[in-house]
PDB file of C-alpha atoms and ligand atoms in Angstrom:
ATOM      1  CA  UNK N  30     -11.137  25.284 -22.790  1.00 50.00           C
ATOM      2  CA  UNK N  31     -12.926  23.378 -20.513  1.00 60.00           C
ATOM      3  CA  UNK N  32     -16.532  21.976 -21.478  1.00 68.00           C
ATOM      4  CA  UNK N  33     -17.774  20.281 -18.652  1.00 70.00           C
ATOM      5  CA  UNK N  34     -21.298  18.826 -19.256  1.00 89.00           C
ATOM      6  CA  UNK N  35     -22.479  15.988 -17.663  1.00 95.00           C
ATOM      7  CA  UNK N  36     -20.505  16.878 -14.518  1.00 96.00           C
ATOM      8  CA  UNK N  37     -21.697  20.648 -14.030  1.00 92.00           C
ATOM      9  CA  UNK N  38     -20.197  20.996 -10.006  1.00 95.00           C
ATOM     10  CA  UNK N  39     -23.573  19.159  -8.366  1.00 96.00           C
ATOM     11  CA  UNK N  40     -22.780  17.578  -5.636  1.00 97.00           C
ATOM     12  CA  UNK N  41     -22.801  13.654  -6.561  1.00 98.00           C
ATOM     13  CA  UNK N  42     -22.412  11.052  -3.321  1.00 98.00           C
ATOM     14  CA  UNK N  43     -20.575   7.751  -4.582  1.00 98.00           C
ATOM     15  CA  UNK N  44     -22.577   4.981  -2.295  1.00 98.00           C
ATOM     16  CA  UNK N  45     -20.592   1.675  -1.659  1.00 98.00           C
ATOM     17  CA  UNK N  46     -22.920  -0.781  -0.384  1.00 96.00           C
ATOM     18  CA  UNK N  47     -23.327   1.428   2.801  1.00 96.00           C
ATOM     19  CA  UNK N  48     -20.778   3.612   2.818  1.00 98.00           C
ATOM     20  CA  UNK N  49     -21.035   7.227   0.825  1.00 98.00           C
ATOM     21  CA  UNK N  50     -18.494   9.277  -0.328  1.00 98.00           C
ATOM     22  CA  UNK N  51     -18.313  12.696  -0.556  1.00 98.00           C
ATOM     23  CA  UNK N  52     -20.672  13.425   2.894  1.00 96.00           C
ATOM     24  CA  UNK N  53     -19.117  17.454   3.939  1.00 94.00           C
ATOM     25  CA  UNK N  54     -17.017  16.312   7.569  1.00 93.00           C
ATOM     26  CA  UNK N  55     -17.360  12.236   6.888  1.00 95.00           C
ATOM     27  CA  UNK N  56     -14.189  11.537   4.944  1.00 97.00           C
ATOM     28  CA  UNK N  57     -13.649   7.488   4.470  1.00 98.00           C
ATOM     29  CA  UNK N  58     -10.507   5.693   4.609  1.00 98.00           C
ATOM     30  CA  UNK N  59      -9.298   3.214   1.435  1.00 99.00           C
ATOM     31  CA  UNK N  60      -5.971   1.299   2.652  1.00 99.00           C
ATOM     32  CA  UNK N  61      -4.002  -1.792   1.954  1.00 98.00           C
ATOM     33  CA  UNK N  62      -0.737  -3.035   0.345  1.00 98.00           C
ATOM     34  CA  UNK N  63       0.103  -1.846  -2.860  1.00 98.00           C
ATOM     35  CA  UNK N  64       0.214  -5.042  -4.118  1.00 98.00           C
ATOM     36  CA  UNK N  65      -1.741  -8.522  -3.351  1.00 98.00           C
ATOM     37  CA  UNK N  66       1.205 -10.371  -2.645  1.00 98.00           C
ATOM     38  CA  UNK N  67      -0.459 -14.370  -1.459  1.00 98.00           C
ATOM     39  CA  UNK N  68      -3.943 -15.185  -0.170  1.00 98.00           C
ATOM     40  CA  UNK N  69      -2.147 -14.985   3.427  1.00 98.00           C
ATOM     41  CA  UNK N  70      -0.502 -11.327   3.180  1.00 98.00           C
ATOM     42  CA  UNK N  71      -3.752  -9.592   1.619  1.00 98.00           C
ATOM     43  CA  UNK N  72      -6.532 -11.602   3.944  1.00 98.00           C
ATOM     44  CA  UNK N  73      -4.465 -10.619   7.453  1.00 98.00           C
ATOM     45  CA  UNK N  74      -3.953  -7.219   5.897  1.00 98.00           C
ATOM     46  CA  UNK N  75      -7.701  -6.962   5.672  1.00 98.00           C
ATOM     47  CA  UNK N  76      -8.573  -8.475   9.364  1.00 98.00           C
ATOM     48  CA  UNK N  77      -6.208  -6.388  11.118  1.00 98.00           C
ATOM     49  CA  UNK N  78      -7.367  -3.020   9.073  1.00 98.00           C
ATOM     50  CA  UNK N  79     -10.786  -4.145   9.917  1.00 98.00           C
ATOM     51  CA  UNK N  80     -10.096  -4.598  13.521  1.00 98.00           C
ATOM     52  CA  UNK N  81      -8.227  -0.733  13.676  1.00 98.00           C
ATOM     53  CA  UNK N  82     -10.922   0.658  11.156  1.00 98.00           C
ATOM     54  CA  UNK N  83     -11.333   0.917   7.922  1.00 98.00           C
ATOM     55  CA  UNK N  84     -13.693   1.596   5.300  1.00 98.00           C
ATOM     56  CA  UNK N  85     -12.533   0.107   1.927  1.00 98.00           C
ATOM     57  CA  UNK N  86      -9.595  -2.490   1.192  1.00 98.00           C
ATOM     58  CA  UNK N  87      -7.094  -1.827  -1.579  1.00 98.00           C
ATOM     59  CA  UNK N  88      -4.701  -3.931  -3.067  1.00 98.00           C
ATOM     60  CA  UNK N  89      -3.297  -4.172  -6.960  1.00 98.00           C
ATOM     61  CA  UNK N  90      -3.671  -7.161  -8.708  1.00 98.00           C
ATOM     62  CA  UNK N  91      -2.216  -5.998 -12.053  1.00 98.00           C
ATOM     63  CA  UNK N  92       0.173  -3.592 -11.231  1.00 96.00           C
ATOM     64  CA  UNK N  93       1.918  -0.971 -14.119  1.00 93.00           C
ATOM     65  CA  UNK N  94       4.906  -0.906 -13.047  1.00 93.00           C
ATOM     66  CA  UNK N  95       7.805   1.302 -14.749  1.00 92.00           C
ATOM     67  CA  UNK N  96      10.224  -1.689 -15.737  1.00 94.00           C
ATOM     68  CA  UNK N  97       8.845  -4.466 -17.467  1.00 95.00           C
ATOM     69  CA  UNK N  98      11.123  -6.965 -15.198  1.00 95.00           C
ATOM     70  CA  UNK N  99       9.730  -5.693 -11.802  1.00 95.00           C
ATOM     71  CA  UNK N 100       6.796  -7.859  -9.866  1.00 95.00           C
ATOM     72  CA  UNK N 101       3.674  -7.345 -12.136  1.00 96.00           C
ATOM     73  CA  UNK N 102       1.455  -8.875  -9.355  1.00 97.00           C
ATOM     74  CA  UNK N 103      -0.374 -11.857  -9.170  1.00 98.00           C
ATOM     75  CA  UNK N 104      -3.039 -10.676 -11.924  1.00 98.00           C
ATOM     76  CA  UNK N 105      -6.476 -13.087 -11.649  1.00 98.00           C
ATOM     77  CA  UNK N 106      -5.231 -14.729  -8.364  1.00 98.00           C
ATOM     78  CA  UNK N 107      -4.321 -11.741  -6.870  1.00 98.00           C
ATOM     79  CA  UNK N 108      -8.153 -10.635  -7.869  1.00 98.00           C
ATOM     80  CA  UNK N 109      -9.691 -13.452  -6.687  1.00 98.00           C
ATOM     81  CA  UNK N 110      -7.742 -13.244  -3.019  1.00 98.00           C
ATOM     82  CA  UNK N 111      -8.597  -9.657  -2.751  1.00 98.00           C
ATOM     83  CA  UNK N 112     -12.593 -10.463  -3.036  1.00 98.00           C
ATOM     84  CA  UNK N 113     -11.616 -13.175  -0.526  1.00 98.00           C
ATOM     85  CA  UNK N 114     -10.231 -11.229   1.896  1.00 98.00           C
ATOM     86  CA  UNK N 115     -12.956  -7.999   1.355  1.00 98.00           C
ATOM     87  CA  UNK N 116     -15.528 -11.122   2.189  1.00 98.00           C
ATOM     88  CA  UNK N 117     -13.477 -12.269   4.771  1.00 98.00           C
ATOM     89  CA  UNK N 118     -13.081  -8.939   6.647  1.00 98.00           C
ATOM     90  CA  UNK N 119     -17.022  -8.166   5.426  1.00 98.00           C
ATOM     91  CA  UNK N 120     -15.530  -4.683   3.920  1.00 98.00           C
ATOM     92  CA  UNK N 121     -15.727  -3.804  -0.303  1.00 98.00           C
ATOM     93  CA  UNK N 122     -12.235  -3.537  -2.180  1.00 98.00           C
ATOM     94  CA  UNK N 123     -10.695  -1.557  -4.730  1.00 98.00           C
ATOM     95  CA  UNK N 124      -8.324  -2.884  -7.434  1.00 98.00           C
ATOM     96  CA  UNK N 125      -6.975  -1.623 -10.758  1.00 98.00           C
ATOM     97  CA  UNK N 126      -8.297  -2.295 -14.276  1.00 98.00           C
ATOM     98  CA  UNK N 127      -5.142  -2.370 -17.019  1.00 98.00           C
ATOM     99  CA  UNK N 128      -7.040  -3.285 -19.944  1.00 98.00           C
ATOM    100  CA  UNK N 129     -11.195  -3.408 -21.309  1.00 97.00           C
ATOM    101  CA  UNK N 130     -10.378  -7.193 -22.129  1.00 98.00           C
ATOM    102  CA  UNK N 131     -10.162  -7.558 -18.205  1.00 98.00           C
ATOM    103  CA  UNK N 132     -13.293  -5.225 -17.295  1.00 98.00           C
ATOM    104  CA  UNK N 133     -15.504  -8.071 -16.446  1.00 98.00           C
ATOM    105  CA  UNK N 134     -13.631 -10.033 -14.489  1.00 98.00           C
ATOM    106  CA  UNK N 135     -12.151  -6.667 -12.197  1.00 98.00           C
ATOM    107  CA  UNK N 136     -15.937  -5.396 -12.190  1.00 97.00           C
ATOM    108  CA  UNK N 137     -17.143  -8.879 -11.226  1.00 97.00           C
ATOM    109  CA  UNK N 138     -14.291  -9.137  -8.141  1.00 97.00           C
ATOM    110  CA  UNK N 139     -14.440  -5.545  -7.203  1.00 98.00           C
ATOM    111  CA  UNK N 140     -16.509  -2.634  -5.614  1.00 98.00           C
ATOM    112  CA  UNK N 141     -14.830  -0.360  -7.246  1.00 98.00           C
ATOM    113  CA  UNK N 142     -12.613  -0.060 -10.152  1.00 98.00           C
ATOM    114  CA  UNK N 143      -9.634   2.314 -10.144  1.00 98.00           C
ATOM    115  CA  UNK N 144      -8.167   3.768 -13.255  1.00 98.00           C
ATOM    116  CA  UNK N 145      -4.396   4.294 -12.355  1.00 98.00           C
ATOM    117  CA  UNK N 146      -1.979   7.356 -12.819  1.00 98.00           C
ATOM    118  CA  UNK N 147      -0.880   6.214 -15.945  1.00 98.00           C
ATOM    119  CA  UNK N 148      -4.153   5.429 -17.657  1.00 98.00           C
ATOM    120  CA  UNK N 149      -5.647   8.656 -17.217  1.00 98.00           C
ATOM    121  CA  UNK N 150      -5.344   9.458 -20.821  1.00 98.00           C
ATOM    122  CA  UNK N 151      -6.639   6.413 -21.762  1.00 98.00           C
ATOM    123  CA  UNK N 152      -9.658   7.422 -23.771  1.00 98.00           C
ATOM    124  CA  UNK N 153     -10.984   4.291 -24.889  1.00 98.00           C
ATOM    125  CA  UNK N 154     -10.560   2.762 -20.831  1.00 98.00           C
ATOM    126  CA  UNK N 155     -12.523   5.593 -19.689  1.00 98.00           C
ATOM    127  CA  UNK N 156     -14.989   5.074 -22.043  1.00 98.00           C
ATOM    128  CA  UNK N 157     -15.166   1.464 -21.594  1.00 98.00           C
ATOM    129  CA  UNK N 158     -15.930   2.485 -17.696  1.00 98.00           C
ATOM    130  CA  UNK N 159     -18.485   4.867 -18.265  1.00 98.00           C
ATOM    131  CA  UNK N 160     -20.574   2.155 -20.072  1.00 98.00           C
ATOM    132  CA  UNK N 161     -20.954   0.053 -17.066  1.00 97.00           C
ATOM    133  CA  UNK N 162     -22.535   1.213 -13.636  1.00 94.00           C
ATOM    134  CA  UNK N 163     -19.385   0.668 -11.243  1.00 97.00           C
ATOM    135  CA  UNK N 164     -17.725   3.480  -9.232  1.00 98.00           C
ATOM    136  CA  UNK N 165     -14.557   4.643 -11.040  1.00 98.00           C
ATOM    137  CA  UNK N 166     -11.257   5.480  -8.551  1.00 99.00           C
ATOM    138  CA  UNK N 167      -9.731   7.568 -11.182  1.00 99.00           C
ATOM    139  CA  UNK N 168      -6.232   8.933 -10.292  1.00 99.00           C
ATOM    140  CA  UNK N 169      -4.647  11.768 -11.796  1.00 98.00           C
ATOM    141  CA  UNK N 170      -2.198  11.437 -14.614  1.00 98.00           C
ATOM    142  CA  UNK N 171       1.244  12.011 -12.807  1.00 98.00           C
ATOM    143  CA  UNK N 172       1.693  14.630 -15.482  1.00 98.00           C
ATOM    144  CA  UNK N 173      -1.970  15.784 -15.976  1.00 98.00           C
ATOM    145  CA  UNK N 174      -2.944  19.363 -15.507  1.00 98.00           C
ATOM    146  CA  UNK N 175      -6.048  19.989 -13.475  1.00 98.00           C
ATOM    147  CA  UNK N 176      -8.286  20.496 -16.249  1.00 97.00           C
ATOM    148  CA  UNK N 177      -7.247  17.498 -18.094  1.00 98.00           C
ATOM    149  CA  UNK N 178      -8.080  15.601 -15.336  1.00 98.00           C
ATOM    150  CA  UNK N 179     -11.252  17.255 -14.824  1.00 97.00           C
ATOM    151  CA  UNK N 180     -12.003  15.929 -18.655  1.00 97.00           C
ATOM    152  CA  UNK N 181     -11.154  13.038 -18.240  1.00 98.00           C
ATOM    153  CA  UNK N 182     -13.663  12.116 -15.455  1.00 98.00           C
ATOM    154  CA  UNK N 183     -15.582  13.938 -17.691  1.00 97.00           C
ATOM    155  CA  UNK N 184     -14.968  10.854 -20.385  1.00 98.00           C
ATOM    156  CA  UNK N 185     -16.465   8.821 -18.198  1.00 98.00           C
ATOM    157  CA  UNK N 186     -19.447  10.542 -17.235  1.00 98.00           C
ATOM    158  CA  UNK N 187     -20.736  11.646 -20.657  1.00 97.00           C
ATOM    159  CA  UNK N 188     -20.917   7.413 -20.974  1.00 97.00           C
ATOM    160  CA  UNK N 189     -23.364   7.545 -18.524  1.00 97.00           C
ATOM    161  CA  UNK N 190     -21.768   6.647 -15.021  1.00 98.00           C
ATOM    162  CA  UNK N 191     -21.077   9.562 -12.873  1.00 98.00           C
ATOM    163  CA  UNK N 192     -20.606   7.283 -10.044  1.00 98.00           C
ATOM    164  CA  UNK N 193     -16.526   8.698 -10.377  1.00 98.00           C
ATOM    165  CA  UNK N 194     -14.046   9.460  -7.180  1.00 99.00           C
ATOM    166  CA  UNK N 195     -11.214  11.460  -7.932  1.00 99.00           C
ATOM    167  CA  UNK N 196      -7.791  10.479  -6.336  1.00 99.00           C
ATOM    168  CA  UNK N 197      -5.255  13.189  -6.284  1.00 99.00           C
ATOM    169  CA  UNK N 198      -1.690  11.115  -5.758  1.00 98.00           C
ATOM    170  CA  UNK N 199       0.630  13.773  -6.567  1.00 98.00           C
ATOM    171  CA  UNK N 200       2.366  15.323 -10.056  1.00 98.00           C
ATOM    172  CA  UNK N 201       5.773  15.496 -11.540  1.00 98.00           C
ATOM    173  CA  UNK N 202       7.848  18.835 -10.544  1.00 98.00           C
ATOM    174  CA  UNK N 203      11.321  19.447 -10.680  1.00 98.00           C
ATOM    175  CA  UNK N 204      11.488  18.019  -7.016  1.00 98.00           C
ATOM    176  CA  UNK N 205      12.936  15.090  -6.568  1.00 97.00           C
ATOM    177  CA  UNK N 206      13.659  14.453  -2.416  1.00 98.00           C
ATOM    178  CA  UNK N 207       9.695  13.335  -2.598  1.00 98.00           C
ATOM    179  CA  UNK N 208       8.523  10.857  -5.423  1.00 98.00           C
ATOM    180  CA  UNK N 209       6.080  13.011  -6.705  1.00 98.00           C
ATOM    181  CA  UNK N 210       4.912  16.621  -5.321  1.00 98.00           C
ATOM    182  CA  UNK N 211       1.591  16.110  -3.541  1.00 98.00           C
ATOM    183  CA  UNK N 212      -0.804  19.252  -5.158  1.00 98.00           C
ATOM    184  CA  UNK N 213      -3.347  19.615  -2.357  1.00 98.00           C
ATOM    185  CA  UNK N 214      -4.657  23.041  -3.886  1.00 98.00           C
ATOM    186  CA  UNK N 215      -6.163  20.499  -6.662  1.00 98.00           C
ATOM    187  CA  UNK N 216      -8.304  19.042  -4.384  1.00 98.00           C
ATOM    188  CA  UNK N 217     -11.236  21.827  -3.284  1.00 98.00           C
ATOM    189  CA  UNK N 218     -11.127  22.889  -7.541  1.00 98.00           C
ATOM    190  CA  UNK N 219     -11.818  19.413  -8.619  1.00 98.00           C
ATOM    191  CA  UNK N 220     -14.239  19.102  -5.940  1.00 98.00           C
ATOM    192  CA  UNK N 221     -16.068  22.461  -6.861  1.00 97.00           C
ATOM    193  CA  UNK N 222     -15.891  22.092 -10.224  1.00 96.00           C
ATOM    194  CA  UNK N 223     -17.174  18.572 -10.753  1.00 97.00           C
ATOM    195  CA  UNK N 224     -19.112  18.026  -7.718  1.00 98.00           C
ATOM    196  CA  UNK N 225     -17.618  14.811  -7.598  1.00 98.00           C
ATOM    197  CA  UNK N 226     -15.716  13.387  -4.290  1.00 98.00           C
ATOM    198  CA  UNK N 227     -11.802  13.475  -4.019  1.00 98.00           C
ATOM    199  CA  UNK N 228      -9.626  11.098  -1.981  1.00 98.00           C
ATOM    200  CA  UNK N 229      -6.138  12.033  -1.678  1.00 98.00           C
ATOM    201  CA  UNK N 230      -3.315   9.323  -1.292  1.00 99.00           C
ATOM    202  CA  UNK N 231      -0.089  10.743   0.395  1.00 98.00           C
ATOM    203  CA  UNK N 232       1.540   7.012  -0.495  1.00 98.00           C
ATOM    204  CA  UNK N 233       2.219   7.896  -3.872  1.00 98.00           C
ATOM    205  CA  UNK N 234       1.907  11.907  -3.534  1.00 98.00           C
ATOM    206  CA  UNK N 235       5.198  11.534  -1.276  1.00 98.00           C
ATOM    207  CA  UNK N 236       6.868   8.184  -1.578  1.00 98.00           C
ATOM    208  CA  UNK N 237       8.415   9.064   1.606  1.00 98.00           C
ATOM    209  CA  UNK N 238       6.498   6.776   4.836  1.00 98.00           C
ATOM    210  CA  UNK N 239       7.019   9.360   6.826  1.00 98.00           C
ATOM    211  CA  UNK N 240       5.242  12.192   5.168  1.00 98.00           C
ATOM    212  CA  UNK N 241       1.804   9.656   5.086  1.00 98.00           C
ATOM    213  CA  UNK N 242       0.693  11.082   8.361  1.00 98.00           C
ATOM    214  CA  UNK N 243       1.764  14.873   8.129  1.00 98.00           C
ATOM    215  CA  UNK N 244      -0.057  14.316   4.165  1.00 98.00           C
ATOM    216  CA  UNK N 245      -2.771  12.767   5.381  1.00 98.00           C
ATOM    217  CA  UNK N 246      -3.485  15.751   8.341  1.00 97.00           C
ATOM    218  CA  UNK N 247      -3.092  18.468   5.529  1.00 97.00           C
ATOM    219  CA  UNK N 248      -5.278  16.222   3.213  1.00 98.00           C
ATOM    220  CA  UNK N 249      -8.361  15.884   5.776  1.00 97.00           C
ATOM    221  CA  UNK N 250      -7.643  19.880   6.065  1.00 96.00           C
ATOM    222  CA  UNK N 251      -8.031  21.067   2.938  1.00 97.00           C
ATOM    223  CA  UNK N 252     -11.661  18.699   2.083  1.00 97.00           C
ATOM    224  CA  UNK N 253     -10.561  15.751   1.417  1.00 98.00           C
ATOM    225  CA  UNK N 254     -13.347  13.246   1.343  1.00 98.00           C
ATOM    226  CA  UNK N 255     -11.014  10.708   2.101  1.00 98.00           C
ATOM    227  CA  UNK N 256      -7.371   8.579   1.741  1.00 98.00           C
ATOM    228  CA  UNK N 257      -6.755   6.209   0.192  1.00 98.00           C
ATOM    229  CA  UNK N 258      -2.702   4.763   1.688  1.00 99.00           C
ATOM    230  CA  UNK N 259      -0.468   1.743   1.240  1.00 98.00           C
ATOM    231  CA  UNK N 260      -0.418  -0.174   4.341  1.00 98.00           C
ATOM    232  CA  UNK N 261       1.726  -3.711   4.587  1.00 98.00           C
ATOM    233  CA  UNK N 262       2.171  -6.079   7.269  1.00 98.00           C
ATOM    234  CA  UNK N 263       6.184  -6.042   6.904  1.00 98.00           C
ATOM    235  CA  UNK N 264       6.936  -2.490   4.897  1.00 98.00           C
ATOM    236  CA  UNK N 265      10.686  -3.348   4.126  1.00 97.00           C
ATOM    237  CA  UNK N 266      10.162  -6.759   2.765  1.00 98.00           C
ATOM    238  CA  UNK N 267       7.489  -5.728   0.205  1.00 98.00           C
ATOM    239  CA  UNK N 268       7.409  -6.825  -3.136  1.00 97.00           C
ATOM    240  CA  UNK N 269       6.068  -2.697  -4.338  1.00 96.00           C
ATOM    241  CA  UNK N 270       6.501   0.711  -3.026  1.00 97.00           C
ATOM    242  CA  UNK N 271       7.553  -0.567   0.864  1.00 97.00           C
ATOM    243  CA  UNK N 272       9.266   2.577   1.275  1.00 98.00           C
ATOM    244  CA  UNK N 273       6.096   4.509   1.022  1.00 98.00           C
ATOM    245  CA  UNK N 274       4.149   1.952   3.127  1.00 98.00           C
ATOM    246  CA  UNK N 275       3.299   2.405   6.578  1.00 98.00           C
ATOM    247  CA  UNK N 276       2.995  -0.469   9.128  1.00 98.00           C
ATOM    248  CA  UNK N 277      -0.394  -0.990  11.194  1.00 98.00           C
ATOM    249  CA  UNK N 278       0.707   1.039  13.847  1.00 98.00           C
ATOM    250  CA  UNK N 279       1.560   3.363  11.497  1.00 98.00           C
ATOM    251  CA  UNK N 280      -1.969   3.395   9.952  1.00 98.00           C
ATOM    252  CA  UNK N 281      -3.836   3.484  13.193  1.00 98.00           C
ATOM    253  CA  UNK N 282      -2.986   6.901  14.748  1.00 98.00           C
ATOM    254  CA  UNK N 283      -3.925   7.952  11.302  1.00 98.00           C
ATOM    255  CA  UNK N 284      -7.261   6.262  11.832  1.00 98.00           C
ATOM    256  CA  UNK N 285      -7.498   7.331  14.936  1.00 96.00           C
ATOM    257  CA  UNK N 286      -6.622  11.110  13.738  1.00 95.00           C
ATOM    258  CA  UNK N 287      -9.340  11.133  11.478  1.00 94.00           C
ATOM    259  CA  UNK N 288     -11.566   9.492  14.170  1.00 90.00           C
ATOM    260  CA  UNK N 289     -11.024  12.751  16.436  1.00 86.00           C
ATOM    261  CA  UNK N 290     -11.286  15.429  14.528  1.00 75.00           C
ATOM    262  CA  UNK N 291     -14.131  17.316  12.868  1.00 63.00           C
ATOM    263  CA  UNK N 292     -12.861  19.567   9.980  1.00 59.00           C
ATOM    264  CA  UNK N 293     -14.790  22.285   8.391  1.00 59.00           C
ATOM    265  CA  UNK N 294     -12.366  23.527   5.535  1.00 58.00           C
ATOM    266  CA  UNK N 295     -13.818  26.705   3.415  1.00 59.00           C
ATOM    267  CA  UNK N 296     -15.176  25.988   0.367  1.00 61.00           C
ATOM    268  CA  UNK N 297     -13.401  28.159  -2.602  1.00 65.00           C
ATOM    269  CA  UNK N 298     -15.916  30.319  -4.470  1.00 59.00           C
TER     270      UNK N 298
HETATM  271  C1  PEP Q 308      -1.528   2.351  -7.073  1.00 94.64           C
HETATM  272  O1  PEP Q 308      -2.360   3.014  -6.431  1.00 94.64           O
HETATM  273  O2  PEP Q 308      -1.278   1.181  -6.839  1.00 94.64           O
HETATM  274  C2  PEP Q 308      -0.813   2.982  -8.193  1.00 94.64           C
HETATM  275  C3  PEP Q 308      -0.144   2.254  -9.079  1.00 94.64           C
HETATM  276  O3  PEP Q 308      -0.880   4.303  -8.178  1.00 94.64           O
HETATM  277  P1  PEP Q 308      -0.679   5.373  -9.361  1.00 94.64           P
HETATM  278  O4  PEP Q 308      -1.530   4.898 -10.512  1.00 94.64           O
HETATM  279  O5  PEP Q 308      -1.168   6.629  -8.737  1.00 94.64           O
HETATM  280  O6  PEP Q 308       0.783   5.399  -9.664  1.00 94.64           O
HETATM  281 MN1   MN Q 309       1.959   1.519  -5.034  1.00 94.64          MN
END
């Protein structure tokens, strides 16, 4: 069963530049399109996020996407606008790493490396980002139990960098009306168990852009030290996931939601 070492359930704060992660009643907003999509899109994306509030940009620049003939993303230029338009907007950006031979160059344009859904299992990635002293996003497998998720930020952090946010964006059921089934009661056991932040993303955990508010609300509810949600200038003419994107208007009563309120969920014992 579960042999959890080097993440024993102490409370670990990620720091990015100045913002922290995992505060109790501080809970940090990640959004952006799913995609980069052009140097344009992803640095007015970041100014007008900026402008509403926001703590950390996202945007893929390799993108693992089911069918081999569906946008990929713009790979090294899409990296290289998304550190333009963090710089631009002064804020640090997320991005995913698809492969070790590309960990320099994503650790080199990022703050923070995510290791997608589908990598989870990917023993010799984690490994590979456990060496190096970057924070991890590391989402759960779509079809990873609790535990195996636990283990597999555990992969990273018996490398040596504990400096790990987990991202709960939901798991396969037999539902099918939302994309995935968002699993919200993961989110205070992973937090108690590791000690390590968790960020929930309702974009994926739904695939519905109306559930990203209602998601979000329940998220903040149940601990959530933050979001992390697809936001794109133009929702139905994007190139990935626009029906699970919400617009900037969208996005800012959930800023402003999270602005207001002060939640003090009850830790599980
Ligand atoms: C993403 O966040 O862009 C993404 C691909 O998500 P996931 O790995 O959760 O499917
Ligand atoms: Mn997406």
């Amino acid at each position: 069963m579960l042999n959890n070492k080097a993440l024993n359930g102490e409370k670990i704060i990620v720091n990015i530049r100045d913002i922290k992660i995992g505060i109790d009643n501080r809970p940090i907003i990640i959004a952006g399109p799913c995609s980069v999509e052009s140097k344009n899109q992803i640095i007015e994306t970041a100014l007008s996020l900026k402008e509403i509030g926001v703590d950390i940009l996202r945007g893929g620049a390799f993108k693992p996407r089911t069918s081999p003939y569906a946008f990929q993303g713009l790979g090294y230029k899409g990296l290289e606008y998304l550190k333009q338009a963090g710089e631009a907007a002064g804020i640090p950006v997320v991005t995913e790493l698809m492969t070790e031979n590309d960990l320099n160059i994503v650790s080199d344009c990022a703050d923070i490396i995510q290791i997608g859904s589908r990598n989870m299992y990917n023993y010799p990635l984690l490994e590979a980002v456990g060496e190096i002293n970057k924070p991890v996003l590391l989402k759960r497998g779509m079809s990873a139990s609790i535990l195996e998720w636990i283990m597999a930020a555990e992969y990273i952090a018996a490398r040596g960098n504990k400096n790990i946010i987990l991202c709960e964006r939901g798991i396969r059921t037999f539902e099918t009306y939302t994309r995935n089934t968002l699993d919200l009661s993961a989110v205070p056991i992973v937090k108690k168990k590791t000690g390590l932040p968790v960020v929930v993303d309702p974009s994926h955990g739904t695939g519905i852009r109306e559930l990203v508010n209602p998601m979000s609300r329940a998220a903040l509810a149940c601990g959530a030290d933050g979001l992390m949600i697809e936001v794109h200038l133009d929702p139905q003419n994007a190139l990935c996931d626009g029906q699970q994107s919400i617009t900037l208007d969208e996005y800012k009563s959930i800023y402003e939601m999270k602005r207001k309120i002060i939640i003090s969920p009850t830790s599980i014992h």
